[in-house]
Coordinates of C-alpha atoms in Angstrom, one line a residue:
Chain A
M1 CA 0.0 0.0 0.0
I2 CA 2.9 2.3 0.6
R3 CA 4.0 3.8 -2.6
I4 CA 6.6 6.4 -3.4
L5 CA 5.3 9.3 -5.3
S6 CA 7.9 11.3 -7.2
V7 CA 7.5 15.0 -6.9
L8 CA 9.0 16.7 -9.9
L9 CA 9.1 20.2 -11.2
A10 CA 7.4 19.8 -14.6
C11 CA 10.2 20.6 -16.9
C12 CA 8.0 20.5 -19.9
L13 CA 5.9 23.3 -18.5
A14 CA 8.8 25.8 -18.3
L15 CA 7.0 28.0 -15.8
P16 CA 8.6 30.9 -14.1
V17 CA 8.7 30.9 -10.3
L18 CA 6.7 33.9 -9.2
A19 CA 7.4 35.9 -6.2
Q20 CA 5.1 35.2 -3.2
G21 CA 3.3 37.9 -1.4
G22 CA 0.4 38.5 -3.8
P23 CA -3.0 39.3 -2.5
L24 CA -4.1 35.7 -2.3
R25 CA -3.1 34.8 1.2
I26 CA -4.9 33.3 4.2
E27 CA -3.5 33.9 7.7
I28 CA -4.8 30.9 9.6
T29 CA -3.9 32.4 13.0
E30 CA -5.9 35.5 12.4
G31 CA -9.1 33.5 12.3
V32 CA -10.6 33.3 8.9
I33 CA -14.3 34.3 9.0
E34 CA -15.0 34.4 5.2
P35 CA -13.7 31.4 3.3
V36 CA -11.8 32.1 0.2
P37 CA -13.8 31.3 -3.0
F38 CA -12.0 29.0 -5.4
A39 CA -12.7 27.3 -8.6
A40 CA -11.5 23.8 -9.5
P41 CA -12.8 22.9 -12.9
A42 CA -12.4 19.2 -13.7
F43 CA -8.8 18.3 -14.4
V44 CA -8.3 17.8 -18.1
P45 CA -7.8 14.1 -19.1
E46 CA -5.0 13.6 -21.6
T47 CA -6.7 10.6 -23.0
P48 CA -10.4 9.6 -22.8
Q49 CA -9.5 6.7 -20.4
A50 CA -8.2 9.2 -17.9
A51 CA -11.5 11.2 -17.8
E52 CA -13.0 9.4 -14.8
V53 CA -9.9 9.5 -12.6
A54 CA -9.3 13.1 -13.6
R55 CA -12.7 14.0 -12.4
Q56 CA -12.3 12.0 -9.1
I57 CA -8.9 13.6 -8.4
T58 CA -10.5 17.1 -8.9
E59 CA -13.2 16.2 -6.4
V60 CA -10.5 15.1 -3.8
V61 CA -8.7 18.3 -4.2
A62 CA -11.8 20.4 -3.8
A63 CA -13.0 18.3 -0.8
D64 CA -9.7 18.7 0.9
L65 CA -9.7 22.5 0.5
T66 CA -13.4 22.9 1.4
G67 CA -13.0 20.6 4.4
T68 CA -10.5 23.1 6.0
G69 CA -13.3 25.6 6.4
L70 CA -10.9 28.2 4.9
F71 CA -12.1 27.7 1.3
R72 CA -15.4 27.8 -0.5
R73 CA -15.8 26.0 -3.8
I74 CA -17.6 27.8 -6.6
G75 CA -19.7 25.3 -8.4
P76 CA -19.1 24.5 -12.1
D77 CA -22.6 25.8 -13.0
A78 CA -21.4 29.3 -12.4
F79 CA -18.4 29.0 -14.7
I80 CA -18.2 31.3 -17.6
S81 CA -15.2 29.7 -19.3
Q82 CA -14.2 26.1 -19.3
V83 CA -10.7 24.7 -19.1
S84 CA -10.3 22.1 -21.8
D85 CA -6.6 22.7 -22.5
F86 CA -4.3 22.7 -19.5
N87 CA -1.6 24.7 -21.4
A88 CA -3.9 27.3 -22.9
P89 CA -3.8 30.8 -21.4
V90 CA -6.2 31.3 -18.5
A91 CA -9.1 33.7 -19.1
Y92 CA -8.6 35.5 -15.8
P93 CA -11.5 38.0 -16.3
D94 CA -13.9 35.1 -16.6
W95 CA -12.8 33.7 -13.3
R96 CA -12.8 37.2 -11.7
A97 CA -16.4 37.6 -12.9
V98 CA -17.5 34.5 -10.9
N99 CA -15.5 35.9 -7.9
A100 CA -13.1 33.0 -7.8
Q101 CA -10.0 34.2 -5.9
A102 CA -8.1 31.1 -6.5
L103 CA -8.2 28.8 -9.5
V104 CA -6.8 25.3 -9.6
T105 CA -6.3 23.8 -13.1
G106 CA -4.9 20.3 -13.8
E107 CA -4.3 17.6 -16.3
V108 CA -4.2 13.9 -15.8
A109 CA -2.5 11.2 -17.8
V110 CA -2.8 7.4 -17.5
Q111 CA 0.1 5.5 -18.9
G112 CA -0.3 1.8 -18.2
S113 CA -0.4 1.5 -14.4
A114 CA 1.2 5.0 -14.0
L115 CA -0.8 8.1 -13.2
I116 CA 0.6 11.6 -13.9
V117 CA -1.1 14.6 -12.5
R118 CA 0.0 18.2 -13.4
F119 CA -1.6 21.2 -11.9
R120 CA -1.3 25.0 -11.6
L121 CA -2.5 27.3 -8.9
H122 CA -3.7 30.7 -10.1
D123 CA -4.2 33.9 -8.2
V124 CA -7.2 35.1 -10.2
F125 CA -7.3 38.8 -9.1
A126 CA -3.5 39.2 -9.6
G127 CA -4.0 37.5 -13.0
Q128 CA -1.0 35.2 -12.6
E129 CA 0.1 31.9 -11.4
M130 CA 1.0 31.4 -7.8
G131 CA 4.1 29.3 -7.7
S132 CA 5.2 26.9 -10.4
G133 CA 3.2 24.2 -12.0
L134 CA 3.9 20.9 -10.5
Q135 CA 3.7 17.3 -11.6
F136 CA 3.1 14.2 -9.4
Q137 CA 3.5 10.7 -10.6
G138 CA 2.3 7.5 -9.0
T139 CA 0.2 4.5 -9.6
V140 CA -3.4 4.6 -10.8
E141 CA -4.5 3.0 -7.5
S142 CA -3.0 5.9 -5.6
W143 CA -5.2 8.5 -7.3
R144 CA -6.6 9.8 -4.0
R145 CA -3.1 10.5 -2.7
M146 CA -2.4 12.4 -5.9
G147 CA -5.4 14.6 -5.2
H148 CA -4.3 15.1 -1.6
K149 CA -0.8 16.1 -2.7
V150 CA -2.2 18.7 -5.1
A151 CA -4.4 20.0 -2.3
D152 CA -1.5 20.1 0.1
V153 CA 0.5 22.3 -2.3
V154 CA -2.5 24.6 -2.9
Y155 CA -3.2 24.9 0.8
S156 CA 0.5 25.5 1.6
R157 CA 0.9 28.2 -1.0
I158 CA -2.1 30.1 0.1
T159 CA -1.7 29.8 3.9
G160 CA 2.0 29.6 4.2
E161 CA 1.6 26.6 6.4
G162 CA 2.4 23.0 5.7
G163 CA -0.4 20.8 4.4
Y164 CA -2.0 17.8 6.0
F165 CA -4.1 16.1 3.4
D166 CA -1.7 13.4 2.3
S167 CA -1.8 11.7 5.7
R168 CA -3.4 8.8 7.4
V169 CA -5.1 8.1 10.7
V170 CA -4.9 5.0 12.8
Y171 CA -7.7 4.5 15.2
V172 CA -9.8 1.9 17.1
S173 CA -12.9 0.7 15.1
E174 CA -15.8 -0.1 17.4
T175 CA -18.8 -2.3 17.0
G176 CA -21.2 -4.0 19.4
P177 CA -23.0 -2.9 22.5
K178 CA -21.5 -0.6 25.1
D179 CA -21.0 -3.4 27.7
N180 CA -19.3 -5.7 25.2
R181 CA -17.7 -3.4 22.7
Q182 CA -15.5 -5.1 20.1
K183 CA -12.5 -3.1 19.2
R184 CA -9.9 -3.5 16.5
L185 CA -7.2 -1.3 15.0
A186 CA -7.9 0.3 11.6
I187 CA -6.1 2.7 9.4
M188 CA -7.5 5.1 6.9
D189 CA -6.8 8.3 4.9
Y190 CA -7.2 11.4 7.0
D191 CA -10.6 12.0 5.3
G192 CA -12.0 8.5 6.1
A193 CA -11.2 6.9 2.8
N194 CA -9.3 3.6 2.2
T195 CA -10.0 2.0 5.5
Q196 CA -8.0 -1.1 6.3
F197 CA -8.3 -3.2 9.5
L198 CA -5.0 -4.1 11.2
T199 CA -6.1 -6.4 13.9
D200 CA -9.2 -8.6 14.6
S201 CA -11.5 -7.9 17.5
S202 CA -10.5 -10.9 19.6
A203 CA -8.9 -8.7 22.2
I204 CA -9.5 -5.1 23.4
V205 CA -7.1 -2.7 21.6
L206 CA -6.5 0.9 22.7
A207 CA -4.9 4.1 21.7
P208 CA -2.7 3.4 18.6
R209 CA 0.2 5.9 18.0
F210 CA 2.3 6.4 14.9
A211 CA 6.0 6.4 14.7
P212 CA 7.5 9.7 13.5
S213 CA 8.1 8.0 10.1
G214 CA 4.6 6.7 9.9
D215 CA 5.6 3.1 9.2
R216 CA 5.0 1.6 12.6
V217 CA 2.2 1.9 15.2
L218 CA 2.4 1.5 19.0
Y219 CA -0.8 0.3 20.7
T220 CA -2.2 -1.4 23.8
S221 CA -3.8 -4.8 23.6
Y222 CA -5.4 -7.3 26.0
S223 CA -4.4 -10.2 23.7
S224 CA -2.3 -11.7 26.5
G225 CA -5.2 -11.1 29.0
R226 CA -3.6 -8.0 30.4
P227 CA -3.0 -4.6 28.9
R228 CA 0.4 -4.6 27.3
I229 CA 2.0 -2.5 24.7
Y230 CA 2.7 -3.7 21.1
L231 CA 4.5 -2.5 18.0
L232 CA 2.9 -3.1 14.7
D233 CA 4.5 -2.7 11.3
V234 CA 2.0 -1.0 9.0
A235 CA 3.2 -2.5 5.7
S236 CA 3.4 -6.1 6.8
V237 CA 0.7 -5.8 9.5
S238 CA 3.0 -7.9 11.8
T239 CA 3.0 -7.2 15.5
R240 CA 5.2 -7.9 18.5
A241 CA 4.8 -7.4 22.2
L242 CA 7.3 -5.0 23.6
D243 CA 9.5 -6.1 26.5
T244 CA 7.7 -4.9 29.6
E245 CA 8.1 -6.5 33.0
A246 CA 6.3 -9.8 33.8
G247 CA 3.3 -9.3 36.0
S248 CA 2.9 -5.6 35.2
M249 CA 0.5 -3.8 33.0
S250 CA 1.5 -1.3 30.4
F251 CA -0.4 1.2 28.3
A252 CA -0.3 4.7 26.8
P253 CA 2.8 4.2 24.7
R254 CA 4.1 6.9 22.4
F255 CA 7.2 7.3 20.3
A256 CA 9.9 9.8 21.0
P257 CA 10.8 12.0 17.9
D258 CA 13.9 9.8 17.5
G259 CA 11.7 6.9 16.5
R260 CA 13.5 4.4 18.6
T261 CA 12.5 5.4 22.2
V262 CA 9.1 4.5 23.4
I263 CA 7.6 6.2 26.5
F264 CA 4.7 4.5 28.3
S265 CA 2.9 3.9 31.5
Q266 CA 3.5 0.8 33.6
T267 CA 1.5 -0.3 36.5
Q268 CA 3.0 -2.3 39.3
D269 CA 1.2 -3.0 42.6
G270 CA -1.5 -0.6 41.6
N271 CA 0.8 2.3 41.0
T272 CA 1.3 3.8 37.5
D273 CA 4.5 5.4 36.5
L274 CA 6.3 6.5 33.4
F275 CA 9.0 4.5 31.7
T276 CA 11.0 4.5 28.5
L277 CA 12.1 1.6 26.4
D278 CA 14.8 1.8 23.8
L279 CA 13.6 -0.4 20.9
T280 CA 17.1 -0.9 19.6
T281 CA 18.9 -1.9 22.8
G282 CA 16.0 -3.0 24.9
T283 CA 17.1 -0.7 27.7
R284 CA 14.4 0.3 30.1
Q285 CA 14.4 3.5 32.2
R286 CA 12.0 4.5 34.9
L287 CA 11.2 8.2 34.8
T288 CA 8.9 8.7 37.7
S289 CA 8.5 6.9 41.0
A290 CA 5.7 8.7 42.8
P291 CA 2.7 6.9 44.4
S292 CA 0.4 9.0 42.2
I293 CA -0.8 8.1 38.7
E294 CA 1.6 9.3 36.0
T295 CA 0.3 8.6 32.5
A296 CA -0.4 9.9 29.0
P297 CA 3.1 11.1 28.2
S298 CA 4.0 13.0 25.0
Y299 CA 7.3 14.3 23.8
S300 CA 8.1 17.8 22.6
P301 CA 9.1 17.8 18.9
D302 CA 12.7 18.3 19.8
G303 CA 12.6 15.4 22.2
A304 CA 13.9 17.3 25.1
Q305 CA 10.8 17.4 27.2
I306 CA 7.7 15.4 27.9
V307 CA 4.3 16.5 29.0
F308 CA 2.1 14.1 31.0
E309 CA -0.7 13.9 33.4
S310 CA -0.5 13.2 37.1
D311 CA -2.8 13.3 40.1
R312 CA 0.0 14.0 42.5
S313 CA -1.7 17.2 43.5
G314 CA -4.9 15.3 44.3
S315 CA -6.5 15.6 40.9
Q316 CA -5.6 15.0 37.3
Q317 CA -3.3 17.8 36.0
L318 CA -0.7 18.4 33.3
Y319 CA 3.0 18.5 34.0
V320 CA 6.1 19.1 31.9
M321 CA 9.5 17.6 32.8
P322 CA 12.8 16.9 31.1
A323 CA 12.7 13.8 28.8
T324 CA 15.2 12.0 31.1
G325 CA 13.0 12.6 34.2
G326 CA 13.6 14.9 37.0
E327 CA 11.6 17.8 38.4
A328 CA 8.2 18.3 36.8
T329 CA 6.4 21.7 36.5
R330 CA 2.7 21.8 36.6
I331 CA 1.2 23.8 33.7
S332 CA -2.6 23.4 34.1
F333 CA -4.3 25.6 36.7
G334 CA -7.9 26.1 35.5
Q335 CA -11.0 24.6 37.0
G336 CA -11.5 20.8 36.6
R337 CA -9.3 17.9 35.6
Y338 CA -6.8 17.8 32.7
G339 CA -5.6 14.7 30.8
T340 CA -4.2 13.3 27.6
P341 CA -1.8 16.1 26.8
V342 CA -0.2 16.0 23.3
W343 CA 2.5 18.3 22.2
S344 CA 1.9 20.0 18.8
P345 CA 4.3 18.9 16.0
R346 CA 5.1 22.7 15.7
G347 CA 6.0 22.8 19.3
D348 CA 3.7 25.8 20.0
Y349 CA 0.8 24.3 21.8
I350 CA -0.2 21.4 24.0
A351 CA -3.6 19.9 23.2
F352 CA -5.5 18.2 26.1
T353 CA -8.8 16.8 27.4
K354 CA -10.5 18.8 30.1
Q355 CA -13.2 17.5 32.4
N356 CA -15.2 20.1 34.3
T357 CA -18.7 20.1 35.9
G358 CA -19.8 17.0 34.0
R359 CA -18.6 18.2 30.5
F360 CA -15.6 17.2 28.5
H361 CA -13.6 19.6 26.3
I362 CA -10.7 19.4 23.9
G363 CA -8.5 22.4 24.4
V364 CA -5.1 23.9 23.7
M365 CA -2.7 25.9 25.8
R366 CA 0.8 27.2 25.3
T367 CA 3.5 24.9 26.5
D368 CA 3.8 26.9 29.8
G369 CA 0.1 26.5 30.4
S370 CA -0.8 30.1 29.4
E371 CA -3.5 31.0 26.8
E372 CA -5.7 28.1 27.6
R373 CA -8.5 27.8 25.0
L374 CA -11.3 25.3 24.9
L375 CA -12.2 24.2 21.4
T376 CA -15.1 21.8 22.0
A377 CA -17.6 20.8 24.6
S378 CA -19.8 17.7 24.8
F379 CA -20.8 14.8 27.0
L380 CA -17.5 13.1 26.3
D381 CA -14.7 14.5 24.1
E382 CA -11.2 13.1 24.6
G383 CA -7.9 12.1 23.2
P384 CA -6.7 14.8 20.8
T385 CA -4.3 14.1 18.0
W386 CA -2.6 16.8 15.9
S387 CA -2.6 17.2 12.1
P388 CA 0.9 17.1 10.7
N389 CA 0.9 20.9 10.4
G390 CA -0.4 21.5 13.9
R391 CA -3.4 23.4 12.8
V392 CA -6.2 20.8 13.2
I393 CA -7.0 18.4 16.0
M394 CA -8.9 15.1 15.7
F395 CA -10.4 13.5 18.7
T396 CA -13.0 11.0 20.0
R397 CA -16.6 12.1 20.8
E398 CA -18.8 9.7 22.5
T399 CA -22.6 10.2 22.9
R400 CA -24.3 9.4 26.2
G401 CA -26.6 6.6 27.2
A402 CA -27.1 2.9 26.5
S403 CA -26.9 3.5 22.8
G404 CA -23.9 5.8 23.1
E405 CA -21.4 5.6 20.2
A406 CA -17.9 6.9 19.8
N407 CA -17.0 8.8 16.6
L408 CA -14.1 10.8 15.3
Y409 CA -14.3 14.6 14.9
S410 CA -11.9 17.3 13.9
V411 CA -11.7 20.9 14.8
D412 CA -9.2 23.6 14.0
I413 CA -7.1 25.2 16.7
S414 CA -9.2 28.3 16.6
G415 CA -12.2 26.2 17.6
R416 CA -13.9 26.5 14.2
N417 CA -14.9 23.9 11.6
L418 CA -16.0 21.1 13.8
Q419 CA -16.5 18.1 11.6
R420 CA -17.3 14.4 12.0
I421 CA -14.9 12.1 10.2
P422 CA -16.8 9.5 8.2
T423 CA -15.9 6.0 9.5
T424 CA -17.6 2.6 9.1
G425 CA -19.2 2.1 12.5
G426 CA -18.0 3.6 15.7
A427 CA -14.4 4.9 16.1
S428 CA -12.2 6.1 18.9
D429 CA -8.6 7.0 19.8
P430 CA -7.4 8.5 16.5
A431 CA -3.7 9.2 15.9
W432 CA -2.7 11.3 12.9
S433 CA 0.3 10.3 10.9
P434 CA 3.0 12.6 9.7
L435 CA 2.7 13.7 6.0
Q436 CA 3.5 10.8 3.7
N437 CA 6.4 11.0 1.4
Chain B
M1 CA -25.3 -7.7 42.4
K2 CA -27.3 -5.8 45.0
K3 CA -28.7 -9.2 46.1
S4 CA -25.3 -10.6 46.8
I5 CA -24.4 -7.6 48.9
T6 CA -27.5 -8.0 50.9
A7 CA -26.8 -11.6 51.3
F8 CA -23.4 -10.8 52.6
A9 CA -24.6 -8.3 55.0
L10 CA -26.5 -11.1 56.6
C11 CA -23.3 -13.2 56.4
A12 CA -21.3 -10.6 58.2
A13 CA -23.8 -10.5 61.0
L14 CA -23.7 -14.2 61.4
G15 CA -19.9 -14.4 61.2
A16 CA -17.6 -16.1 58.7
A17 CA -18.7 -19.6 59.6
G18 CA -22.3 -18.7 58.6
C19 CA -21.1 -17.4 55.3
T20 CA -19.8 -20.7 54.2
N21 CA -23.0 -22.5 55.2
P22 CA -24.3 -23.7 51.9
D23 CA -27.8 -24.5 53.0
R24 CA -28.7 -21.1 54.4
F25 CA -27.3 -18.9 51.8
A26 CA -27.4 -20.8 48.6
A27 CA -30.9 -21.9 49.2
G28 CA -31.9 -18.5 50.3
G29 CA -30.5 -16.8 47.2
A30 CA -32.0 -19.4 44.9
G31 CA -35.3 -19.2 46.7
A32 CA -35.5 -15.5 46.1
G33 CA -34.9 -16.0 42.4
G34 CA -37.6 -18.7 42.3
L35 CA -40.1 -16.3 43.8
G36 CA -39.2 -13.6 41.4
A37 CA -39.8 -15.9 38.5
G38 CA -43.5 -16.2 39.4
A39 CA -45.7 -18.6 37.4
D40 CA -42.8 -19.9 35.4
G41 CA -41.1 -21.1 38.6
G42 CA -38.9 -24.0 38.6
I43 CA -35.6 -22.1 38.1
G44 CA -32.7 -21.9 40.4
T45 CA -33.9 -24.2 43.1
S46 CA -30.7 -26.4 43.2
V47 CA -28.3 -25.8 46.0
L48 CA -25.0 -24.2 44.9
D49 CA -21.8 -26.0 45.8
P50 CA -20.2 -23.8 48.4
S51 CA -16.8 -24.4 46.8
S52 CA -18.0 -23.2 43.4
P53 CA -17.2 -20.0 41.7
A54 CA -20.9 -19.5 41.3
Y55 CA -21.3 -19.6 45.1
F56 CA -18.5 -17.2 45.5
Q57 CA -20.0 -14.8 43.0
Q58 CA -23.6 -15.0 44.3
A59 CA -23.5 -15.8 48.0
V60 CA -20.2 -14.4 49.1
G61 CA -20.3 -11.4 46.8
D62 CA -17.6 -11.0 44.1
R63 CA -17.4 -7.2 43.9
V64 CA -17.0 -4.0 45.8
L65 CA -17.9 -0.5 44.7
F66 CA -16.0 2.8 44.9
A67 CA -16.8 6.4 45.1
V68 CA -16.0 8.8 42.2
D69 CA -12.3 8.9 41.4
Q70 CA -11.5 6.9 44.6
S71 CA -9.9 3.6 45.4
T72 CA -10.6 3.6 49.1
L73 CA -12.5 0.7 50.5
N74 CA -15.5 1.6 52.6
D75 CA -17.1 -0.4 55.4
A76 CA -19.4 -2.3 53.1
A77 CA -16.5 -3.1 50.7
R78 CA -14.4 -4.4 53.6
A79 CA -17.2 -6.6 54.8
V80 CA -17.6 -8.2 51.3
L81 CA -13.8 -8.7 51.1
D82 CA -13.8 -10.3 54.6
G83 CA -16.2 -12.8 53.1
Q84 CA -14.0 -13.3 50.0
A85 CA -11.0 -13.8 52.2
A86 CA -12.8 -16.4 54.3
W87 CA -13.9 -18.2 51.2
L88 CA -10.4 -18.2 49.7
I89 CA -9.0 -19.6 53.0
S90 CA -11.6 -22.3 52.9
N91 CA -10.9 -23.0 49.2
P92 CA -7.1 -23.0 49.0
E93 CA -7.0 -24.6 45.5
F94 CA -8.6 -21.4 44.1
T95 CA -6.7 -18.4 42.8
A96 CA -8.3 -15.0 42.0
V97 CA -8.0 -12.3 39.4
I98 CA -9.2 -9.0 40.7
E99 CA -10.5 -6.8 37.9
G100 CA -10.6 -3.1 38.5
H101 CA -13.0 -0.9 36.5
A102 CA -14.0 2.7 36.2
D103 CA -17.1 4.6 35.0
E104 CA -17.0 6.4 31.7
Q105 CA -16.5 9.8 33.3
G106 CA -12.8 9.9 32.8
T107 CA -10.1 9.7 30.1
R108 CA -9.0 6.3 28.9
D109 CA -5.5 6.2 30.2
Y110 CA -6.4 7.7 33.6
N111 CA -9.2 5.2 34.0
L112 CA -6.8 2.3 33.3
A113 CA -4.6 3.6 36.1
L114 CA -7.6 4.1 38.4
G115 CA -8.9 0.6 37.7
A116 CA -5.5 -0.8 38.6
R117 CA -5.5 1.2 41.8
R118 CA -8.9 -0.2 42.7
A119 CA -7.9 -3.8 41.9
N120 CA -4.8 -3.3 44.0
A121 CA -6.7 -1.9 46.9
V122 CA -8.7 -5.1 47.0
R123 CA -5.7 -7.3 46.5
E124 CA -3.9 -5.6 49.4
Y125 CA -6.9 -6.0 51.6
L126 CA -7.2 -9.7 50.9
V127 CA -3.5 -10.1 51.5
S128 CA -3.9 -8.4 54.9
R129 CA -6.6 -10.9 55.6
G130 CA -4.2 -13.8 55.1
I131 CA -4.5 -14.7 51.4
A132 CA -1.1 -15.4 49.9
G133 CA -0.1 -12.7 47.3
H134 CA 0.8 -15.4 44.7
R135 CA -2.9 -16.4 44.6
L136 CA -4.1 -13.0 43.7
E137 CA -3.6 -11.1 40.4
S138 CA -4.8 -7.6 39.8
L139 CA -5.9 -6.4 36.4
T140 CA -7.4 -3.2 35.1
F141 CA -10.1 -2.7 32.5
G142 CA -10.4 1.0 32.9
K143 CA -13.7 2.1 31.4
E144 CA -13.6 -0.6 28.7
R145 CA -16.1 -3.0 30.3
P146 CA -19.0 -1.3 32.0
I147 CA -21.8 -3.6 33.2
A148 CA -24.4 -0.9 33.3
V149 CA -24.7 1.1 30.1
C150 CA -26.7 4.2 31.0
S151 CA -24.9 7.5 31.4
D152 CA -26.0 8.6 34.9
E153 CA -25.1 7.8 38.4
T154 CA -27.3 4.8 38.8
C155 CA -25.1 3.1 36.2
Y156 CA -21.8 4.7 37.1
T157 CA -22.1 3.5 40.7
Q158 CA -22.2 -0.1 39.5
N159 CA -19.3 0.4 37.1
R160 CA -16.9 1.8 39.6
R161 CA -16.1 -1.7 40.8
A162 CA -13.5 -4.3 41.5
V163 CA -14.6 -7.8 40.7
T164 CA -12.9 -10.8 42.2
V165 CA -13.0 -13.7 39.7
V166 CA -12.0 -17.0 41.2
A167 CA -10.8 -20.1 39.4
A168 CA -9.4 -23.4 40.4
G169 CA -5.7 -23.7 39.6
G170 CA -2.8 -21.3 39.1
L171 CA -2.7 -17.9 37.6
T172 CA -1.7 -17.6 34.0
S173 CA 0.8 -14.8 34.2

């Protein structure tokens, strides 16, 4: 399933690289109220057999952009001019007339099992291209990824941020009644497409987490009868138990940015502490030894610090400490309980779950605990995971009652654009991959 | 579940010897079930073997309950556990896995740790009552296996529990 897509500057297009800084620009941090209108006429098929996939790729690009809440698509019915030749000059006045600020044009070729997508982004009101035309090449089966890659470039050029569409999410698929829920690991594209199950439901599985390279997944499973952490290779779907102490229980694993150190919680005699395990040497290290609960650890992107939750103060709160252990500094001070902290891949925020007066929230705060901002509120929201660009958070929302069901939602860090992620059946514990290569 | 606690309250009043009396408690429990069944009748009239896991579960009481976010054993819980200890002493070939659980009002990881705390509180109490530690294993299910599925306190109070599951023979791990 993993395929390498080559990203090439399209030499045949001979396009000049234009200076950035034109009027077409979205500052995400300033809070976009009015989405930028864009047009994405169906990409032009180079041959008739490419027509269907060209249309599908266009729809993926448009759905990615619209799904951010930052863009609004102008429907083809409004178009004055059509794009039937990718290399013909663009009739900018026609696109201005329908108020499209951005225009994405493309061309798709199928050559045997190979798929080639070329596209250009146009700043309609400036009447020029925004950046160079690009070409992506992959297999026909990877057509959705090609669309995501196009959308990532468009998003990135207009916002100045990294994209997040060519990414995957590993999560726990849920079926069955609440008192006998069947859980299994699943992986899908960030938008819910291409779901693949990674385990069966013979044992409870919890909280999968990607390796920084996206090729492996840590998770917790009861397959031995006790909660224990496992490492799964995504490509081969092979799994192995990690070496944790006999008689103990382990859970809440997460990779360090180095991709070889795993941090996790281990419970011995009822007490839960933080440990690390070096996957290469098998060396274990204890990081905490308090009688309180220490769990849900997450590394800073530079690997120097970890944020975790502890009830050492008497209630669940967030703490930051050096990655090697040592003195921990409490960073959460608001009302209620705080858990499941996750450091943003950009290093600028920590996302968390907050529980207060019978409600659950997903929130973000600066890494020193300042500027706390709650993004959601519901009966039960928990377990945030960051998009690769640190601008969107996915999490679990569970509805109340006997028929309560868990589903995945996303929200951007300004608290806007709350969306349910389509999954087959219930879903919980999402973990967002890094951008794919 | 409420029935077994009631049964045990009687037990406690009568002392540990009374608890292991099969005639009084197994018959009593089954009788109550028979009455409840009404016209259909005819169920549950057999006497439970006092050395059976079913007897432990129904007559001794296999679980204790906890307050919100707590792992402290209250008087009622200690009374149930005294009965469990007596049964385990009388039935030395049995081992027990103590499963700690939490209600859904908490994050997943924290609830795993909380369930482990609850299981361990029970384990330590049973050890203090003379049960060898090697016969007792604690396990947490966090909020993964509620027995009551509503989303209010009537269910939460049943889910904040530690259940002692007895089995003949050794522990697996």
